[in-house]
């Protein structure tokens, strides 16, 4: 029996920064959410406003152009990593006179990704990084890798321990914990660290991936951390209610509640964050018979 994506609604908007480094999309029986991250040194090697924006948009186009039913999601991503690394290396050489070995790991752009594909009566899924998938299927209500969130929580605890936390601006807070941020970033794609979409194929072997049976009229929410922060970081709602609230109230309504909260200094001043507002991206849809 074949199923299809129906009634899809999408939201993808920038946060505090001018340029949105997220992306999302769908095509026939697939859907994805991508949350880009620029290297920590603030360098820009690619022909785009930021390297993270280039990276996210590259993957968005690659998925649209290359996904088929005849290739596993893991192999699809590995091929993409080879292609995007080759393009990155070409631009380093042609535009900057550099080789890949000339730049630091901290300079690499990267991304979190959540990807699903419908295949007959199954939903295949693939997650790298901290994008999440929520469903109303009791067999698999949440698909996520919590590793990055755990590392972030360590930094947030350091922020809370600053004597004047809540009374100084973001830039100064971030500067005081930058050594810890750098230490954590260097743990990407290594054993004992966390796995992320960047230029290393072995990350794919450590992704959260699998297959679940589609339930009738199944509801799905795919989100970057900028969207699920409404429960995960700010506690405005319970995470167990996020999918239902998104469908009942609409993702724009929840997004408005999120931004209203983030813009209320009295409510957020003692909540540790890396940005005043993060890019916010989600897709929600139903899966039903054709």
Short mmCIF file of C-alpha atoms in Angstrom, two decimals:
data_model
loop_
_atom_site.label_atom_id
_atom_site.label_comp_id
_atom_site.label_asym_id
_atom_site.label_seq_id
_atom_site.Cartn_x
_atom_site.Cartn_y
_atom_site.Cartn_z
CA UNK A 1 0.00 0.00 0.00
CA UNK A 2 1.35 3.43 -0.93
CA UNK A 3 1.15 6.49 1.27
CA UNK A 4 1.79 10.14 0.51
CA UNK A 5 2.51 13.40 2.32
CA UNK A 6 -0.62 15.53 2.67
CA UNK A 7 -1.57 18.95 4.07
CA UNK A 8 2.06 20.03 4.49
CA UNK A 9 2.75 23.36 6.20
CA UNK A 10 6.26 24.84 6.42
CA UNK A 11 7.97 27.59 8.39
CA UNK A 12 11.57 28.70 7.84
CA UNK A 13 12.61 32.10 9.16
CA UNK A 14 15.73 33.83 10.42
CA UNK A 15 16.48 34.70 14.02
CA UNK A 16 18.75 37.45 15.35
CA UNK A 17 21.05 37.27 12.33
CA UNK A 18 20.06 38.79 9.01
CA UNK A 19 20.72 35.64 7.02
CA UNK A 20 18.71 32.49 7.57
CA UNK A 21 21.03 29.48 7.80
CA UNK A 22 18.21 26.92 7.94
CA UNK A 23 16.48 25.21 5.03
CA UNK A 24 13.61 22.81 4.55
CA UNK A 25 11.81 21.14 1.71
CA UNK A 26 9.75 18.27 0.40
CA UNK A 27 9.35 16.41 -2.87
CA UNK A 28 6.76 13.75 -3.50
CA UNK A 29 7.48 11.16 -0.79
CA UNK A 30 10.35 12.88 1.06
CA UNK A 31 10.77 15.81 3.47
CA UNK A 32 13.72 17.39 5.25
CA UNK A 33 14.80 20.07 7.71
CA UNK A 34 18.36 21.44 7.78
CA UNK A 35 19.94 23.69 10.44
CA UNK A 36 23.28 25.14 9.31
CA UNK A 37 26.19 26.23 11.49
CA UNK A 38 29.07 28.46 10.39
CA UNK A 39 32.61 27.84 11.59
CA UNK A 40 33.53 29.52 14.87
CA UNK A 41 36.33 31.67 13.47
CA UNK A 42 33.91 33.89 11.57
CA UNK A 43 35.55 33.22 8.22
CA UNK A 44 33.60 33.03 4.98
CA UNK A 45 35.08 30.91 2.21
CA UNK A 46 32.10 30.27 -0.03
CA UNK A 47 30.21 32.59 -2.43
CA UNK A 48 27.31 33.23 -0.06
CA UNK A 49 26.44 35.54 2.83
CA UNK A 50 27.72 32.88 5.25
CA UNK A 51 29.25 29.46 4.78
CA UNK A 52 26.42 27.89 6.78
CA UNK A 53 23.83 29.40 4.46
CA UNK A 54 25.72 28.06 1.45
CA UNK A 55 25.99 24.65 3.13
CA UNK A 56 22.28 24.38 3.99
CA UNK A 57 21.12 25.55 0.57
CA UNK A 58 23.56 23.18 -1.16
CA UNK A 59 22.03 20.23 0.69
CA UNK A 60 18.51 21.47 0.03
CA UNK A 61 19.18 21.45 -3.73
CA UNK A 62 21.08 18.16 -3.60
CA UNK A 63 18.17 16.38 -1.92
CA UNK A 64 15.68 17.76 -4.45
CA UNK A 65 17.85 16.65 -7.35
CA UNK A 66 19.13 13.29 -6.18
CA UNK A 67 16.76 11.45 -3.91
CA UNK A 68 15.24 8.32 -5.41
CA UNK A 69 13.65 5.14 -4.12
CA UNK A 70 16.60 3.14 -5.41
CA UNK A 71 19.22 4.40 -2.96
CA UNK A 72 19.39 4.14 0.82
CA UNK A 73 19.25 7.38 2.78
CA UNK A 74 22.66 6.59 4.24
CA UNK A 75 24.29 6.16 0.83
CA UNK A 76 22.52 9.27 -0.45
CA UNK A 77 24.04 11.37 2.35
CA UNK A 78 27.50 9.82 1.96
CA UNK A 79 27.51 10.67 -1.74
CA UNK A 80 26.42 14.19 -0.91
CA UNK A 81 29.25 14.58 1.60
CA UNK A 82 31.77 13.59 -1.05
CA UNK A 83 30.29 16.04 -3.55
CA UNK A 84 30.00 19.00 -1.20
CA UNK A 85 33.52 18.49 0.14
CA UNK A 86 34.85 18.46 -3.43
CA UNK A 87 33.02 21.71 -4.20
CA UNK A 88 34.24 23.30 -0.97
CA UNK A 89 37.82 22.29 -1.77
CA UNK A 90 37.57 23.66 -5.33
CA UNK A 91 36.40 27.02 -4.05
CA UNK A 92 39.11 27.11 -1.38
CA UNK A 93 41.70 26.59 -4.10
CA UNK A 94 40.24 28.77 -6.86
CA UNK A 95 39.10 31.74 -4.74
CA UNK A 96 41.45 31.67 -1.77
CA UNK A 97 44.53 29.72 -2.87
CA UNK A 98 44.05 27.29 0.02
CA UNK A 99 43.88 23.55 0.41
CA UNK A 100 41.48 21.75 2.71
CA UNK A 101 44.37 21.00 5.06
CA UNK A 102 45.11 24.75 5.34
CA UNK A 103 41.96 25.53 7.31
CA UNK A 104 41.03 24.50 10.82
CA UNK A 105 38.21 22.18 11.84
CA UNK A 106 36.67 25.21 13.54
CA UNK A 107 36.33 26.79 10.09
CA UNK A 108 34.16 24.01 8.65
CA UNK A 109 30.50 24.73 8.02
CA UNK A 110 28.18 21.99 9.22
CA UNK A 111 24.50 21.24 9.72
CA UNK A 112 21.98 19.20 11.60
CA UNK A 113 19.49 17.36 9.40
CA UNK A 114 16.26 15.42 9.74
CA UNK A 115 15.09 13.50 6.67
CA UNK A 116 12.17 11.16 6.04
CA UNK A 117 11.08 9.13 3.03
CA UNK A 118 7.88 7.18 2.53
CA UNK A 119 8.34 3.72 1.03
CA UNK A 120 5.12 1.75 0.57
CA UNK A 121 3.72 1.42 4.11
CA UNK A 122 6.95 2.44 5.87
CA UNK A 123 8.52 5.74 6.85
CA UNK A 124 12.32 5.76 6.64
CA UNK A 125 14.06 8.35 8.80
CA UNK A 126 17.55 9.78 9.16
CA UNK A 127 18.75 12.29 11.78
CA UNK A 128 22.20 13.80 12.27
CA UNK A 129 22.63 16.53 14.88
CA UNK A 130 19.88 18.14 16.89
CA UNK A 131 17.01 18.41 14.43
CA UNK A 132 14.08 16.30 15.64
CA UNK A 133 11.11 14.38 14.28
CA UNK A 134 7.89 13.99 16.28
CA UNK A 135 5.02 11.70 15.32
CA UNK A 136 1.72 10.56 16.79
CA UNK A 137 2.73 6.96 16.12
CA UNK A 138 3.04 5.36 19.56
CA UNK A 139 5.84 3.12 18.30
CA UNK A 140 8.12 6.08 17.58
CA UNK A 141 6.81 9.38 19.03
CA UNK A 142 10.21 11.13 18.93
CA UNK A 143 13.28 10.64 16.76
CA UNK A 144 16.24 12.60 18.09
CA UNK A 145 19.89 12.57 19.06
CA UNK A 146 20.29 14.37 22.39
CA UNK A 147 24.11 14.47 22.34
CA UNK A 148 24.51 18.07 21.14
CA UNK A 149 21.86 19.24 23.60
CA UNK A 150 23.83 17.60 26.40
CA UNK A 151 27.03 19.38 25.41
CA UNK A 152 25.12 22.67 25.09
CA UNK A 153 23.68 22.14 28.57
CA UNK A 154 27.20 22.06 29.98
CA UNK A 155 27.93 25.47 28.46
CA UNK A 156 24.59 26.83 29.67
CA UNK A 157 25.44 25.72 33.20
CA UNK A 158 28.73 27.63 32.95
CA UNK A 159 26.78 30.70 31.87
CA UNK A 160 24.45 30.40 34.86
CA UNK A 161 27.46 30.21 37.16
CA UNK A 162 28.76 33.62 36.03
CA UNK A 163 28.36 36.05 38.91
CA UNK A 164 26.73 38.70 36.73
CA UNK A 165 24.79 36.42 34.40
CA UNK A 166 21.53 38.10 33.45
CA UNK A 167 23.05 41.57 33.76
CA UNK A 168 25.55 41.54 30.88
CA UNK A 169 24.96 41.26 27.13
CA UNK A 170 25.13 38.18 24.90
CA UNK A 171 28.51 39.02 23.40
CA UNK A 172 30.22 39.23 26.79
CA UNK A 173 28.55 36.09 28.11
CA UNK A 174 29.58 34.14 25.03
CA UNK A 175 33.13 35.47 25.19
CA UNK A 176 33.55 34.25 28.76
CA UNK A 177 32.56 30.69 27.86
CA UNK A 178 34.12 30.66 24.38
CA UNK A 179 36.89 28.25 25.37
CA UNK A 180 34.23 25.72 26.35
CA UNK A 181 32.26 26.37 23.16
CA UNK A 182 35.41 25.77 21.10
CA UNK A 183 36.22 22.63 23.08
CA UNK A 184 32.75 21.26 22.36
CA UNK A 185 32.84 22.20 18.66
CA UNK A 186 36.07 20.25 18.26
CA UNK A 187 34.24 17.15 19.51
CA UNK A 188 32.15 16.94 16.33
CA UNK A 189 32.46 13.70 14.38
CA UNK A 190 34.77 11.95 16.84
CA UNK A 191 34.17 9.06 19.21
CA UNK A 192 32.98 10.34 22.56
CA UNK A 193 31.77 13.55 20.95
CA UNK A 194 28.77 14.14 18.71
CA UNK A 195 27.92 13.39 15.09
CA UNK A 196 26.99 16.11 12.64
CA UNK A 197 26.62 16.65 8.90
CA UNK A 198 29.89 18.19 7.74
CA UNK A 199 32.67 16.73 5.56
CA UNK A 200 33.17 13.34 7.24
CA UNK A 201 31.34 10.32 5.84
CA UNK A 202 31.74 8.29 9.02
CA UNK A 203 29.18 10.55 10.69
CA UNK A 204 26.54 8.83 8.55
CA UNK A 205 27.37 5.49 10.19
CA UNK A 206 26.47 7.07 13.55
CA UNK A 207 23.22 8.75 12.53
CA UNK A 208 19.88 7.98 14.13
CA UNK A 209 18.14 6.09 11.35
CA UNK A 210 15.60 3.37 10.83
CA UNK A 211 12.16 2.43 9.54
CA UNK A 212 8.74 2.58 11.19
CA UNK A 213 5.36 1.34 10.01
CA UNK A 214 3.02 4.14 8.98
CA UNK A 215 -0.12 4.38 11.08
CA UNK A 216 -3.38 5.58 9.56
CA UNK A 217 -3.56 9.36 9.08
CA UNK A 218 -0.17 9.66 10.81
CA UNK A 219 0.93 13.14 11.86
CA UNK A 220 4.56 14.25 11.63
CA UNK A 221 6.43 17.34 12.84
CA UNK A 222 10.05 17.92 11.78
CA UNK A 223 11.87 20.78 13.48
CA UNK A 224 15.17 22.54 14.06
CA UNK A 225 16.12 23.45 17.62
CA UNK A 226 14.98 27.00 16.91
CA UNK A 227 11.38 25.74 16.84
CA UNK A 228 11.33 23.16 19.60
CA UNK A 229 13.12 25.66 21.88
CA UNK A 230 9.59 26.68 22.82
CA UNK A 231 9.49 23.60 25.04
CA UNK A 232 13.10 22.41 25.25
CA UNK A 233 14.72 25.69 26.27
CA UNK A 234 11.96 28.00 27.44
CA UNK A 235 9.41 25.59 28.87
CA UNK A 236 6.47 27.52 27.45
CA UNK A 237 4.85 24.18 26.58
CA UNK A 238 5.58 20.57 27.45
CA UNK A 239 7.50 18.69 24.77
CA UNK A 240 4.97 15.85 24.86
CA UNK A 241 2.33 18.36 23.70
CA UNK A 242 4.38 20.00 20.93
CA UNK A 243 3.06 17.98 18.01
CA UNK A 244 -0.58 18.26 19.06
CA UNK A 245 -0.30 21.98 19.76
CA UNK A 246 1.41 22.55 16.41
CA UNK A 247 -1.47 20.87 14.58
CA UNK A 248 -4.25 22.31 16.76
CA UNK A 249 -3.02 25.91 16.94
CA UNK A 250 -0.79 26.07 13.87
CA UNK A 251 2.96 26.49 13.67
CA UNK A 252 2.67 30.24 13.04
CA UNK A 253 0.75 30.66 16.29
CA UNK A 254 3.44 28.78 18.22
CA UNK A 255 6.17 30.71 16.43
CA UNK A 256 4.51 34.00 17.44
CA UNK A 257 4.36 32.81 21.05
CA UNK A 258 8.04 31.87 20.88
CA UNK A 259 9.16 35.24 19.51
CA UNK A 260 6.96 37.13 21.98
CA UNK A 261 8.62 35.25 24.84
CA UNK A 262 12.13 35.79 23.44
CA UNK A 263 11.53 39.51 23.11
CA UNK A 264 10.42 39.83 26.74
CA UNK A 265 13.65 40.67 28.56
CA UNK A 266 12.18 40.02 31.98
CA UNK A 267 11.35 36.44 31.00
CA UNK A 268 14.56 35.50 29.20
CA UNK A 269 17.31 37.38 30.99
CA UNK A 270 18.22 34.42 33.20
CA UNK A 271 17.82 31.77 30.48
CA UNK A 272 21.19 30.88 28.90
CA UNK A 273 21.24 31.07 25.11
CA UNK A 274 23.77 31.34 22.31
CA UNK A 275 21.61 33.84 20.41
CA UNK A 276 18.78 36.17 21.31
CA UNK A 277 16.69 34.36 18.69
CA UNK A 278 17.68 31.34 16.63
CA UNK A 279 16.62 30.56 13.07
CA UNK A 280 13.33 28.70 13.30
CA UNK A 281 12.29 25.93 10.92
CA UNK A 282 9.68 23.20 10.92
CA UNK A 283 7.50 21.11 8.65
CA UNK A 284 4.25 19.47 9.69
CA UNK A 285 2.14 17.15 7.62
CA UNK A 286 -0.06 14.08 7.60
CA UNK A 287 0.72 10.76 5.97
CA UNK A 288 -2.24 9.00 4.44
CA UNK A 289 -3.15 6.61 1.66
CA UNK A 290 -2.95 7.81 -1.90
#
